[in-house]
Structures are given as C-alpha cells and as structure tokens.
PDB file of C-alpha atoms in Angstrom:
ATOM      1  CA  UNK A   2       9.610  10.755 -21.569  1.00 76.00           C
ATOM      2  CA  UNK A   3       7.920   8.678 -18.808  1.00 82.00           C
ATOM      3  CA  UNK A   4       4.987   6.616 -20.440  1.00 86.00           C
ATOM      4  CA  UNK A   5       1.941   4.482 -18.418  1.00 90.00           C
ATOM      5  CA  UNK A   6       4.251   1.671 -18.839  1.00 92.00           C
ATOM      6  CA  UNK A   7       7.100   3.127 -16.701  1.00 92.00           C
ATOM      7  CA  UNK A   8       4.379   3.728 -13.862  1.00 93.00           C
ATOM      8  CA  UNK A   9       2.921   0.125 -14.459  1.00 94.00           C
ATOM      9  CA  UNK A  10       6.110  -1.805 -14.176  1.00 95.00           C
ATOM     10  CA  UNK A  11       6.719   0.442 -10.932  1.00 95.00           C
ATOM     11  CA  UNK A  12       3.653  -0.755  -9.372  1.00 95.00           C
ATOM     12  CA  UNK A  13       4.370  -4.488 -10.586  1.00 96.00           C
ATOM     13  CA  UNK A  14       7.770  -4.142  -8.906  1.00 96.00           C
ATOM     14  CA  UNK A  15       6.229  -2.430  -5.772  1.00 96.00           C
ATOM     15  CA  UNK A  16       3.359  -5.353  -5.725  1.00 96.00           C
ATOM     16  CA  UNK A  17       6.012  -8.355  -6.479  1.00 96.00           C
ATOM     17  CA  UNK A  18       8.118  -7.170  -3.038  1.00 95.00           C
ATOM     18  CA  UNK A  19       4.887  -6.631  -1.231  1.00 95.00           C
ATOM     19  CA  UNK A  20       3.854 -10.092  -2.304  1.00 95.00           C
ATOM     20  CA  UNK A  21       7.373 -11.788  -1.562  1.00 94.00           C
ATOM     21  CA  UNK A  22       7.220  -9.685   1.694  1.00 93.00           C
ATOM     22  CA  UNK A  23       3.902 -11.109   2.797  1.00 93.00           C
ATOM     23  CA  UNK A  24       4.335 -14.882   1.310  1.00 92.00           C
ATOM     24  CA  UNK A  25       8.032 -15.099   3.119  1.00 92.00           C
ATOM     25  CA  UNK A  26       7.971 -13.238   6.776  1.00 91.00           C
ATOM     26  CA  UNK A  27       7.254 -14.937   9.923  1.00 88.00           C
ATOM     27  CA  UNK A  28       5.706 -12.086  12.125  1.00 89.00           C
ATOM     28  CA  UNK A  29       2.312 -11.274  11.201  1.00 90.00           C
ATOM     29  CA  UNK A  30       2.760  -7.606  11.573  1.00 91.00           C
ATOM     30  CA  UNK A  31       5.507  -7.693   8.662  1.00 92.00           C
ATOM     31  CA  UNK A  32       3.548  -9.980   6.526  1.00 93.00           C
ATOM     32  CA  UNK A  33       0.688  -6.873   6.997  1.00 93.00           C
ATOM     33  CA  UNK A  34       3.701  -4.115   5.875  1.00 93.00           C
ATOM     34  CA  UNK A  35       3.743  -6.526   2.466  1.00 94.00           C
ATOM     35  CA  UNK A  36      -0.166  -6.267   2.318  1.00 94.00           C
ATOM     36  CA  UNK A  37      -0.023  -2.465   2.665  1.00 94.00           C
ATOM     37  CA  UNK A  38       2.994  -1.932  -0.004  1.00 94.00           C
ATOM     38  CA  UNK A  39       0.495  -4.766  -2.344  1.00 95.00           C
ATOM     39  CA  UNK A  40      -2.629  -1.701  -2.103  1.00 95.00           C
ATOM     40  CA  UNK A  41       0.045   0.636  -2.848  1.00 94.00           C
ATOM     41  CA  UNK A  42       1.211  -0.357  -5.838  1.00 95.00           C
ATOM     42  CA  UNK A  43      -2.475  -0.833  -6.947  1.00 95.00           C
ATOM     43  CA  UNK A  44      -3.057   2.509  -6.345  1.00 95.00           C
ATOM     44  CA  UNK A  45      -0.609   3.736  -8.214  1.00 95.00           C
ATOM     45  CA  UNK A  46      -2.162   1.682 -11.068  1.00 94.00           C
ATOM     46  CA  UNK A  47      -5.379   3.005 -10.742  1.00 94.00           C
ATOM     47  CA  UNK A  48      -4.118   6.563 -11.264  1.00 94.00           C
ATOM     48  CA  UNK A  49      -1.478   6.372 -13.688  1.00 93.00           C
ATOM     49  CA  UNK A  50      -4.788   4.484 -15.709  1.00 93.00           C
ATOM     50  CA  UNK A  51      -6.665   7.328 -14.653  1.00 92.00           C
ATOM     51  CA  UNK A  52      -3.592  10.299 -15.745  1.00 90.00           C
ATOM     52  CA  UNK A  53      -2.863   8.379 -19.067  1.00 91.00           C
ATOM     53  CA  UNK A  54      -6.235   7.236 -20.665  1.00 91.00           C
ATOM     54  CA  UNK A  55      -8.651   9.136 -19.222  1.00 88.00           C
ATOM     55  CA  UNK A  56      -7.785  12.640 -17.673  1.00 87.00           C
ATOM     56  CA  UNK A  57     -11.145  14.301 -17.763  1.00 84.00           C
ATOM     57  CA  UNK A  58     -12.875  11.583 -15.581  1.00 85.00           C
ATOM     58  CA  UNK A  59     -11.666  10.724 -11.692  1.00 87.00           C
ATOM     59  CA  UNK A  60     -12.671   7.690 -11.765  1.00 90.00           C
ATOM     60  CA  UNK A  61      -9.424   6.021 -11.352  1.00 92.00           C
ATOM     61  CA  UNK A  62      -8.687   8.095  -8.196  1.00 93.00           C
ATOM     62  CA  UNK A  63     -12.362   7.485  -6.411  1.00 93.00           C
ATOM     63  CA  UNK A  64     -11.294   3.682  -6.764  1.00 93.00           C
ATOM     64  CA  UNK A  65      -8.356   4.772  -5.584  1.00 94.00           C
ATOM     65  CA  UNK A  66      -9.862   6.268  -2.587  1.00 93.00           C
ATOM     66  CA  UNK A  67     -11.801   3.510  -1.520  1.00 94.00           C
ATOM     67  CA  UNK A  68      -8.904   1.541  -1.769  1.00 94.00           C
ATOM     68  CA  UNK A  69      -7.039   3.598   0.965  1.00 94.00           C
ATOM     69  CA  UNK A  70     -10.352   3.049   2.842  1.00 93.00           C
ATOM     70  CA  UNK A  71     -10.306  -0.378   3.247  1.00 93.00           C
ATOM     71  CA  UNK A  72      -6.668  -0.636   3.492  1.00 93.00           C
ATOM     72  CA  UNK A  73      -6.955   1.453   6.734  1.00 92.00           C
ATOM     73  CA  UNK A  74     -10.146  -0.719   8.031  1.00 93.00           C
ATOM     74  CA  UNK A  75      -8.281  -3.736   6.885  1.00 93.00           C
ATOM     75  CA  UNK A  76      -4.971  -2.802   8.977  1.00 93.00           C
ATOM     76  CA  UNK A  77      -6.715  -1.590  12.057  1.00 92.00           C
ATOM     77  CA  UNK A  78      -8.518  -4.922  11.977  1.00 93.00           C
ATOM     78  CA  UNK A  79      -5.545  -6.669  11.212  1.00 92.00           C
ATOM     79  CA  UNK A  80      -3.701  -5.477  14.204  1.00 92.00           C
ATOM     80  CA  UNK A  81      -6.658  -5.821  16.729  1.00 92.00           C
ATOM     81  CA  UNK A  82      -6.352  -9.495  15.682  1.00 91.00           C
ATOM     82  CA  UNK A  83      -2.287  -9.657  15.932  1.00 91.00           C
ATOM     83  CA  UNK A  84      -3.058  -7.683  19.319  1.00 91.00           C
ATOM     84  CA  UNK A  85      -5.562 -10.547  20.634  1.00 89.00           C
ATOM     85  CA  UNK A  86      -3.195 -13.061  19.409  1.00 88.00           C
ATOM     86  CA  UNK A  87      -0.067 -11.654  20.870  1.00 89.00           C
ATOM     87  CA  UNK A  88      -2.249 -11.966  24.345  1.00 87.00           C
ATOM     88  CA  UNK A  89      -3.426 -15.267  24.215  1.00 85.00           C
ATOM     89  CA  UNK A  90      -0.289 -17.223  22.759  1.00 83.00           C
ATOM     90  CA  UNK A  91       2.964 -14.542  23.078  1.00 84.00           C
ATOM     91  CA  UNK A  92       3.546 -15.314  19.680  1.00 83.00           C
ATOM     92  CA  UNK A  93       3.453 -13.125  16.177  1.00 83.00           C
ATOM     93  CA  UNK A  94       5.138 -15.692  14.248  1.00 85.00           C
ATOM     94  CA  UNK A  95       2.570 -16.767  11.762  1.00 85.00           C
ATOM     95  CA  UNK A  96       3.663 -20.349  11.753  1.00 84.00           C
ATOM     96  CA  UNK A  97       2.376 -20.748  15.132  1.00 83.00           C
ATOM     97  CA  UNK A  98      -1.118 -19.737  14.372  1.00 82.00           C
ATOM     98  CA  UNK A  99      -2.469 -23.283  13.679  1.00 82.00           C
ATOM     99  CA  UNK A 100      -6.110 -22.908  15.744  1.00 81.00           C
ATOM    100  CA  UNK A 101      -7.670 -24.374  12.190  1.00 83.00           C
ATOM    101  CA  UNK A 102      -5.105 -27.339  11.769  1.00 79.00           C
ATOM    102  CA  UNK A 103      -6.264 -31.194  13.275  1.00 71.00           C
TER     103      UNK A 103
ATOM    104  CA  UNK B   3       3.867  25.234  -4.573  1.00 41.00           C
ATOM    105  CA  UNK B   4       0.408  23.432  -5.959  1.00 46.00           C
ATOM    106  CA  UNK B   5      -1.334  26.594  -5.547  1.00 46.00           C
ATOM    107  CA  UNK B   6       1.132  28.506  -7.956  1.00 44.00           C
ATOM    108  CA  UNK B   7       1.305  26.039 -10.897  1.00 47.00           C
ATOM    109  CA  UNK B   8       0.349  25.484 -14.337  1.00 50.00           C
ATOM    110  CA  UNK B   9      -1.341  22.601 -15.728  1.00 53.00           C
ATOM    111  CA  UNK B  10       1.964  20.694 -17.197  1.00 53.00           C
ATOM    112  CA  UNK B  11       4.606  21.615 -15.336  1.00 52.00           C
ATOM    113  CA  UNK B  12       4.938  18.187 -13.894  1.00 55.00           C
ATOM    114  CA  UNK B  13       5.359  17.153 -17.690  1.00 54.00           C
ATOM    115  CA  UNK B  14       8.602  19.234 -17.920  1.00 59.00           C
ATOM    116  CA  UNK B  15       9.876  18.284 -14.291  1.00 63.00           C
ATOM    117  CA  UNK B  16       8.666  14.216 -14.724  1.00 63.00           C
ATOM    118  CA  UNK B  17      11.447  12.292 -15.887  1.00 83.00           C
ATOM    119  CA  UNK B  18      14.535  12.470 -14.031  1.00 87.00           C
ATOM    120  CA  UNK B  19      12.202  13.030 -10.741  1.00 89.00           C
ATOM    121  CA  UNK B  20      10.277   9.910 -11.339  1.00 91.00           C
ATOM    122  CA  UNK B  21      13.640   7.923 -11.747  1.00 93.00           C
ATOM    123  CA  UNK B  22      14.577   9.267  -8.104  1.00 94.00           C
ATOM    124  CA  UNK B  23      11.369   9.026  -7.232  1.00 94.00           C
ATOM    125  CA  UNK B  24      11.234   5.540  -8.347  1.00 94.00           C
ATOM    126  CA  UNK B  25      14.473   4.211  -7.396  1.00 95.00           C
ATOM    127  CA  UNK B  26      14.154   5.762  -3.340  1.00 96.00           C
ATOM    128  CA  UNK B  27      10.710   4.065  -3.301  1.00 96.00           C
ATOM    129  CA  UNK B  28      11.708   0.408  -4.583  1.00 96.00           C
ATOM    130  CA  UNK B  29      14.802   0.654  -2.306  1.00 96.00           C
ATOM    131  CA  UNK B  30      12.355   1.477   0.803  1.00 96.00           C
ATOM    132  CA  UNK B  31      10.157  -1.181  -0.416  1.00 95.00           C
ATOM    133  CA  UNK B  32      13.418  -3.615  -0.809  1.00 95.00           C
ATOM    134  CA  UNK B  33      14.338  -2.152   2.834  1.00 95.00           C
ATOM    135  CA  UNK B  34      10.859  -3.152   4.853  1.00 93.00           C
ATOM    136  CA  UNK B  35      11.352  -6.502   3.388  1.00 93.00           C
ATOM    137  CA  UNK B  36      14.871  -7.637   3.804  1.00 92.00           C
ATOM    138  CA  UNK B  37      15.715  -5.571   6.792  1.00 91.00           C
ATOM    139  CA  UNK B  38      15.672  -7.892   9.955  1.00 89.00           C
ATOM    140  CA  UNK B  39      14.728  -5.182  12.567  1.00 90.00           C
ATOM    141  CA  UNK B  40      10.499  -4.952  12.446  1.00 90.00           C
ATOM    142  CA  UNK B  41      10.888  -0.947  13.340  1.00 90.00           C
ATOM    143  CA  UNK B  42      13.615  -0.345  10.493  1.00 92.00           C
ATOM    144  CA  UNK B  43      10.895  -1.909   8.439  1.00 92.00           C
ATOM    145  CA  UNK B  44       8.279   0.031   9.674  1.00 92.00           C
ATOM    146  CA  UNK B  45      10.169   3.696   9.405  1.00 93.00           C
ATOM    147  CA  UNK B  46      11.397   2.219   5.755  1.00 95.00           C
ATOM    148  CA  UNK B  47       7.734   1.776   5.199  1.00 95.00           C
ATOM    149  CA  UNK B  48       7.309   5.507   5.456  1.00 95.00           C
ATOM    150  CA  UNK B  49       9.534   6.088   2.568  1.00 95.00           C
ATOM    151  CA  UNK B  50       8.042   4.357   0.359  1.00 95.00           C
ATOM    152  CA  UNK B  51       4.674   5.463   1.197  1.00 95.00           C
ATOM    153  CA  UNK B  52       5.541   8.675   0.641  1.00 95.00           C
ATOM    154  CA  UNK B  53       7.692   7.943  -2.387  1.00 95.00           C
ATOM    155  CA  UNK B  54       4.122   6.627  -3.427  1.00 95.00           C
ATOM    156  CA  UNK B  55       2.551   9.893  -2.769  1.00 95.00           C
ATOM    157  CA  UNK B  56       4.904  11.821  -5.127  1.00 93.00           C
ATOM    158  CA  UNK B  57       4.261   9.711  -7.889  1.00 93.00           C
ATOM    159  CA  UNK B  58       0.653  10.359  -7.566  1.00 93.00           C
ATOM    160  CA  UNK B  59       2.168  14.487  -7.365  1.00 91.00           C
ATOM    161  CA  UNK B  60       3.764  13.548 -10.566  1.00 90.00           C
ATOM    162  CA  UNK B  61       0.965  11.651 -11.952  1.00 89.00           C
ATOM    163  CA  UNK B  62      -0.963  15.232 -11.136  1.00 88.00           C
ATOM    164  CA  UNK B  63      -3.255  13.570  -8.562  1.00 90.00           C
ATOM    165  CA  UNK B  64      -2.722  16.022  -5.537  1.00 90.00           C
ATOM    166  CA  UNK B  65      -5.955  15.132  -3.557  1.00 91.00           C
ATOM    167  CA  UNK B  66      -4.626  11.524  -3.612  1.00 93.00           C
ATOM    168  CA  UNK B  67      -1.227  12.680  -2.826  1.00 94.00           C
ATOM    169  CA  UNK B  68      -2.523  14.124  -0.145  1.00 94.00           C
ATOM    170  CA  UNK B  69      -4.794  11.668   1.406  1.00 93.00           C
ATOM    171  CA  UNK B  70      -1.732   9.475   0.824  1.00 94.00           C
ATOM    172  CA  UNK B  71       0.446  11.213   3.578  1.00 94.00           C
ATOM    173  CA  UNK B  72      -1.937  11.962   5.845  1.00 93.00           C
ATOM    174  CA  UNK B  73      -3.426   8.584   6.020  1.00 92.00           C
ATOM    175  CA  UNK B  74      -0.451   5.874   5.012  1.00 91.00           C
ATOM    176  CA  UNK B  75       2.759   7.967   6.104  1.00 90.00           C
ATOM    177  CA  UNK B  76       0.754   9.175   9.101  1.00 89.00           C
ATOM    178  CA  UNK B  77      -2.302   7.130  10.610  1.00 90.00           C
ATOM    179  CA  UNK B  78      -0.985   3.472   9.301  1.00 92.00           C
ATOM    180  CA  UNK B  79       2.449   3.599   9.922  1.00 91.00           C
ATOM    181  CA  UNK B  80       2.108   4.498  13.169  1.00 91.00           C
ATOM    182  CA  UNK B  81      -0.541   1.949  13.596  1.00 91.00           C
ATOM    183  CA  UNK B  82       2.104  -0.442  12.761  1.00 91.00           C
ATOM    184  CA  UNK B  83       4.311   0.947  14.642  1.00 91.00           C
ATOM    185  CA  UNK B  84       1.776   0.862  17.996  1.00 89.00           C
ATOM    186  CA  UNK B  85       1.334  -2.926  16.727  1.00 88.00           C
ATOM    187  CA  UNK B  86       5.123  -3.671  16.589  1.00 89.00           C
ATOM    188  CA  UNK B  87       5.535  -2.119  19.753  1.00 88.00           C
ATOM    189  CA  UNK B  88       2.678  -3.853  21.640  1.00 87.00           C
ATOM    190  CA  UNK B  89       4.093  -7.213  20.814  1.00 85.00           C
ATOM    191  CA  UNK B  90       7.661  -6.935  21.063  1.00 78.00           C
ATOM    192  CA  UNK B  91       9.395  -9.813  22.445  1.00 73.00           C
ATOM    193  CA  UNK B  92      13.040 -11.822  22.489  1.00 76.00           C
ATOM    194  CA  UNK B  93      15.575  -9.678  20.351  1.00 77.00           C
ATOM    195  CA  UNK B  94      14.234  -6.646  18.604  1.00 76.00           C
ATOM    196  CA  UNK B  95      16.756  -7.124  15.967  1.00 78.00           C
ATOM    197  CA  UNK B  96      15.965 -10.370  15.088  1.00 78.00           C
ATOM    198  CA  UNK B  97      12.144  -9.607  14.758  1.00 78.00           C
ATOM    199  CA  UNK B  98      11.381  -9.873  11.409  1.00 80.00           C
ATOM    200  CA  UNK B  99      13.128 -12.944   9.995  1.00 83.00           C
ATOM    201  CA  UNK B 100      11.945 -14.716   6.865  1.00 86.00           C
ATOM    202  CA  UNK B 101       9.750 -18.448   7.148  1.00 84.00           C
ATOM    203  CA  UNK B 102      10.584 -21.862   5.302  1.00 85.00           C
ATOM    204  CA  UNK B 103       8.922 -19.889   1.966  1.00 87.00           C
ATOM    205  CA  UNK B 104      11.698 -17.064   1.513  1.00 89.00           C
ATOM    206  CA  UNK B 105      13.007 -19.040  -1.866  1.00 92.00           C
ATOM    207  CA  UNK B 106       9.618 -20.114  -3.073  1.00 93.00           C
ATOM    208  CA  UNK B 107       7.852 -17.216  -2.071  1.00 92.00           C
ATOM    209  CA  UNK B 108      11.016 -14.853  -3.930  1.00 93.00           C
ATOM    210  CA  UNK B 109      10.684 -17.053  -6.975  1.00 95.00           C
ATOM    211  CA  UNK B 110       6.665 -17.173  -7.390  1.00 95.00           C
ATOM    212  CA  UNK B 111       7.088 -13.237  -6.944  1.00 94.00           C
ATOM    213  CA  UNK B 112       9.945 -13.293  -9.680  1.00 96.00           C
ATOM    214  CA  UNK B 113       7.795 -14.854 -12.246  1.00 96.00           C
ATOM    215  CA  UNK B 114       4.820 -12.744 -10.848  1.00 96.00           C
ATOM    216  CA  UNK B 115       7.158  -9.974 -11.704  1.00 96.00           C
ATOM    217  CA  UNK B 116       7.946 -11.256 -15.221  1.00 96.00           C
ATOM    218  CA  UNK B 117       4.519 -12.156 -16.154  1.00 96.00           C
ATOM    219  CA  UNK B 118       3.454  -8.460 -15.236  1.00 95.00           C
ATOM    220  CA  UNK B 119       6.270  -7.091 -17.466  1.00 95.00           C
ATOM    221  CA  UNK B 120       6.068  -8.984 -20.287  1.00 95.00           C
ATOM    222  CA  UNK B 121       1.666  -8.056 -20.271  1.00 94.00           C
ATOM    223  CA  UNK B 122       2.619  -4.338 -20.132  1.00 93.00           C
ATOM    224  CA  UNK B 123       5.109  -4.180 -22.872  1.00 93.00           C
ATOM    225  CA  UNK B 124       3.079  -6.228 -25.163  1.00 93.00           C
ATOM    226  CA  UNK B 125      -0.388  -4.048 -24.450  1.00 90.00           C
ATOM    227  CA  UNK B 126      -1.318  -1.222 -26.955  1.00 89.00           C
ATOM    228  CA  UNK B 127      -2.778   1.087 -24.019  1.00 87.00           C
ATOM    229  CA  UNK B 128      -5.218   4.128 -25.949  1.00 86.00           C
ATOM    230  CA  UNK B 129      -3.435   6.693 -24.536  1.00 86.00           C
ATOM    231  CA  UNK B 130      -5.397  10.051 -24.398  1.00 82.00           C
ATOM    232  CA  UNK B 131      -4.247  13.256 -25.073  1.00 79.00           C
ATOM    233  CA  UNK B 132      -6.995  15.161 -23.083  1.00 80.00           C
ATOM    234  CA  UNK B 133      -5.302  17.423 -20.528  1.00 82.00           C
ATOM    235  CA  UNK B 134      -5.995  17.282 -16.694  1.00 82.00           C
ATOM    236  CA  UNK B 135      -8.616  19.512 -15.428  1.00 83.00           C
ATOM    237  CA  UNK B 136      -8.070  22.038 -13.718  1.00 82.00           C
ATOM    238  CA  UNK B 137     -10.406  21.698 -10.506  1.00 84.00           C
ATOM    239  CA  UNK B 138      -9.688  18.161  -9.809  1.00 86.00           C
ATOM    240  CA  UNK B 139     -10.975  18.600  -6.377  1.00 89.00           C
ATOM    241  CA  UNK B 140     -13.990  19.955  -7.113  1.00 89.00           C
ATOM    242  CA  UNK B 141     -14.824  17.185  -9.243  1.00 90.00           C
ATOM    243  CA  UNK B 142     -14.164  14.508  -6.980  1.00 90.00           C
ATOM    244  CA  UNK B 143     -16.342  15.674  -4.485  1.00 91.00           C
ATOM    245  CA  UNK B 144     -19.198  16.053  -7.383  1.00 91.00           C
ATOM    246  CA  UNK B 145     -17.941  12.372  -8.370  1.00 91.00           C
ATOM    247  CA  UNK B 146     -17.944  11.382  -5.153  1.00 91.00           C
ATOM    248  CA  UNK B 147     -21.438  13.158  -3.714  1.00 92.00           C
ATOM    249  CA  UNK B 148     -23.114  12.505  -7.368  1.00 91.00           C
ATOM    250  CA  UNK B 149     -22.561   9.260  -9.667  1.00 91.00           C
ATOM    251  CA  UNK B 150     -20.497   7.311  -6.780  1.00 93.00           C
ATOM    252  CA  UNK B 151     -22.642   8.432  -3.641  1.00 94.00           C
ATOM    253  CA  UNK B 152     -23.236   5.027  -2.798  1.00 95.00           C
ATOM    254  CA  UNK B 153     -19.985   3.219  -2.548  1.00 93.00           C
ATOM    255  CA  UNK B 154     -19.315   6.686  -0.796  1.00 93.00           C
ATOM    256  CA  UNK B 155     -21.414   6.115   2.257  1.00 95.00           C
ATOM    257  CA  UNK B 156     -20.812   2.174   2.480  1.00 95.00           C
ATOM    258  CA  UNK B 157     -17.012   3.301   2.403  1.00 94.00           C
ATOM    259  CA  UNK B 158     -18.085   4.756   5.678  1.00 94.00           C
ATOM    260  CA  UNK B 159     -20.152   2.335   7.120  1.00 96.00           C
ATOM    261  CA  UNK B 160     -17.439   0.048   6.412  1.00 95.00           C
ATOM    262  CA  UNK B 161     -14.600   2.607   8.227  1.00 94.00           C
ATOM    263  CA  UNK B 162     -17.173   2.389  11.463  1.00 95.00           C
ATOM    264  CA  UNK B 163     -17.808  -1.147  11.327  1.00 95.00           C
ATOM    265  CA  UNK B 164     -14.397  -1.949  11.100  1.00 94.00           C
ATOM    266  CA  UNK B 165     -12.829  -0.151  14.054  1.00 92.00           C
ATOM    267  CA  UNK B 166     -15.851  -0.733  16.206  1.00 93.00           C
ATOM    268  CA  UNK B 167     -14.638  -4.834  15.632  1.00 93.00           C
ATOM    269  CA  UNK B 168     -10.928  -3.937  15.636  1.00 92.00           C
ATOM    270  CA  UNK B 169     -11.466  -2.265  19.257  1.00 91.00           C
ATOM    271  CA  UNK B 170     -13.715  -5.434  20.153  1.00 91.00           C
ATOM    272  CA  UNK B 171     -11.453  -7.568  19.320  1.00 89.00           C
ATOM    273  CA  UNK B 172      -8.309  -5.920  20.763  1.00 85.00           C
ATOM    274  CA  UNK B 173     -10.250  -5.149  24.119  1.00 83.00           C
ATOM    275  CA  UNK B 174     -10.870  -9.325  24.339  1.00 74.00           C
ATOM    276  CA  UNK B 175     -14.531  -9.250  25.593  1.00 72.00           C
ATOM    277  CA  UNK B 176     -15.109 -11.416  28.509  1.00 72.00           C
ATOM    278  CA  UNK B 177     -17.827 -12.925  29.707  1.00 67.00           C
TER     279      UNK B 177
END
C-alpha cells in the first residue's frame, strides 16, 4: 500500500538531488536542470497533499499549476540571461560570474 | 486508456508501478546530476520529468500529468537543450563538471534529506477517505475561472512579462 509518506520522501529525495545539483555544478545551465528537478519535486508534494487529504478540492493542483508557470517564465528568463552571458564573457561556469564582487 | 477507467483503478495498479516509477525517476534525477556530458543531463532530465508526470497519473491528477509532458518533457527541456547548445564550448564531455562545493553541497543536501525524512515519518497527516471526483477537469477550470481567477490572470501577465524580458535580454539591446 503506497501512503502520502512514500510520495513525500520521493519528492524530498527528488528536491535533495535537485538541491545538491544546483549548490555543486559549475555551468549555469546545469545548476538551472537542479532548479527545475527542485519545482518538481514540489509539485509532486502539492498533489500527493491534494490526492491524500483533500480529494474533493483542486486546490493542491491549481498551486501546482502556477508552479509550472513560473518555472517556465523562470527558465526562459534564466537562459536569456546564460545566453547574454555566454556573449559577453564565453563563459557558463558560474564561478566566473563575479560582476557584483570588489 | 483515461477515457475508459474507473475511479480506483490506479489504487489496484499503484504499488509495484510507483516503485518503478519511483526508482527510474530518482535514477534520471541521479543521472542529470552526476553525468559529466550537459546533453546526457539534459535527455536524463526528460526521464525524470516524465517519471514525474506518472506519479501525478498515479496520484489520479491527469490534467497535471498532462500539462507536465507537454510543458517540462516538451517546451523546457528543449529550452535547455537550445541553451546547452547555444553555449557549447571546449569538450562537450567535460561540460558539466562539479565546483569546489560538490562535498559540502552533497552533505548539506544529505542532512536536508534526513531532516525531511525524519519530519514525514514523525507527522500524523489526516488522511481523507473522500474519493476523487470524477470531472476533475471541469472543476479546475471552475477553480481556476471562479475562486482563483486572480492569481489566474497574473499567472499570465507574469508568462508575457517574462518572455518579453527573456527575448530582451537575449537579443542584447544596443544603443
């Protein structure tokens, strides 16, 4: 029998690799592949919450769906400014990106 | 297949498919991380996303499920994949190598990990017996055109204001 808790320590194990993928990679377009699996696991959250304790309301899944929203504004951003980056330095390692250091 | 069923046949089918399920999509996640070639990573990301999207299936969310391939399998991966491409350079296989954090980053996310657990298992969640409705489509859009209308249209001023800047600031205005 799969309970919330199976789905819950899925998404903490999805959300832990996301994190360790976003804390620990050097090219800014990886460290945004941790970011995305982080709002993944979050989702799933949000509607396992939604499937277990309440199934007659959606609430769960609209967060959910605003979530995948501003994931997809937040990588399309993302990548415009790894783009701009790319062109002005022909770097994506994000130990180079030290504009803000003195 | 969702057309045809019953309300609680993913109940009967859950538990050995969320294992697989499970395991595929924590090995894909594993995969985009530790791999050391960005595109492996990318295509690895596709697994899991769409190991993601059968969980929702199992979880009985099949608008979400979905949304979930069409938009993460499909329109962000191969945004990433447009990204990784656009800024290639030196050796494609050694293009997605790990900083000075990869052991304090991998414990922090190890106790992360543990802290998580250890909250689950000691919660008392009130699980509810109500079953799923049947038209869960239906009442998300009433959700989403009725009590939530307003996060619902700033979601898509947000959508718009967000790739207008991302094409700004890809496109480099000059002056």
């Amino acid at each position: 029998m799969i309970t919330l808790n199976h789905y819950l320590i899925l998404a903490a194990i999805l959300f832990c690799i996301g994190f360790y993928g976003a804390i620990a990679k050097k090219n800014a377009v990886a460290v945004l592949m941790g970011i995305e699996l982080m709002l993944n696991s979050v989702n799933i959250n949000l509607v396992a919450f939604n499937r277990f304790l309440s199934p007659g309301e959606m609430t769960g899944q609209i967060f959910a769906i605003m979530v995948i929203v501003v994931a997809a504004a937040e990588v399309a951003v993302g990548l415009a400014l790894v783009l701009n980056i790319y062109r002005q330095r022909l770097t994506t390692d994000v130990n180079d990106l030290d504009w803000l250091k003195w | 297949m969702i057309g045809l069923k019953k309300r609680g046949d993913y109940a009967m089918v859950s538990p050995l498919v969320f294992w697989i399920v499970a395991g595929v999509t924590i090995l894909a996640a594993l995969a985009v991380v530790n791999l050391t070639n960005l595109i492996h990573s990318a295509l690895w990301l596709v697994v899991a996303f769409i190991g993601v999207a059968i969980t929702y299936l199992i979880l009985e969310a099949e608008f979400l499920a979905a949304v979930q391939v069409i938009v993460y399998a499909g329109a962000i991966a191969i945004l990433i994949v447009f990204g990784v491409m656009l800024t290639r350079r030196g050796d494609i296989r050694e293009s997605n190598l790990f900083n000075n954090y990869r052991i304090f980053g991998g414990l922090v996310s190890l106790g992360l990990l543990a802290t998580i657990v250890t909250m689950v298992t000691k919660t008392q969640w009130a699980i509810s017996g109500a079953v799923v409705p049947a038209n869960q489509v239906g009442l998300l859009a009433q959700n989403l055109l009725g009590q939530f209308v307003v996060p619902f249209e700033i979601a898509a001023v947000l959508l718009l204001v967000a790739l207008v800047g991302a094409i700004i600031i890809a496109k480099e205005v000059r002056d």
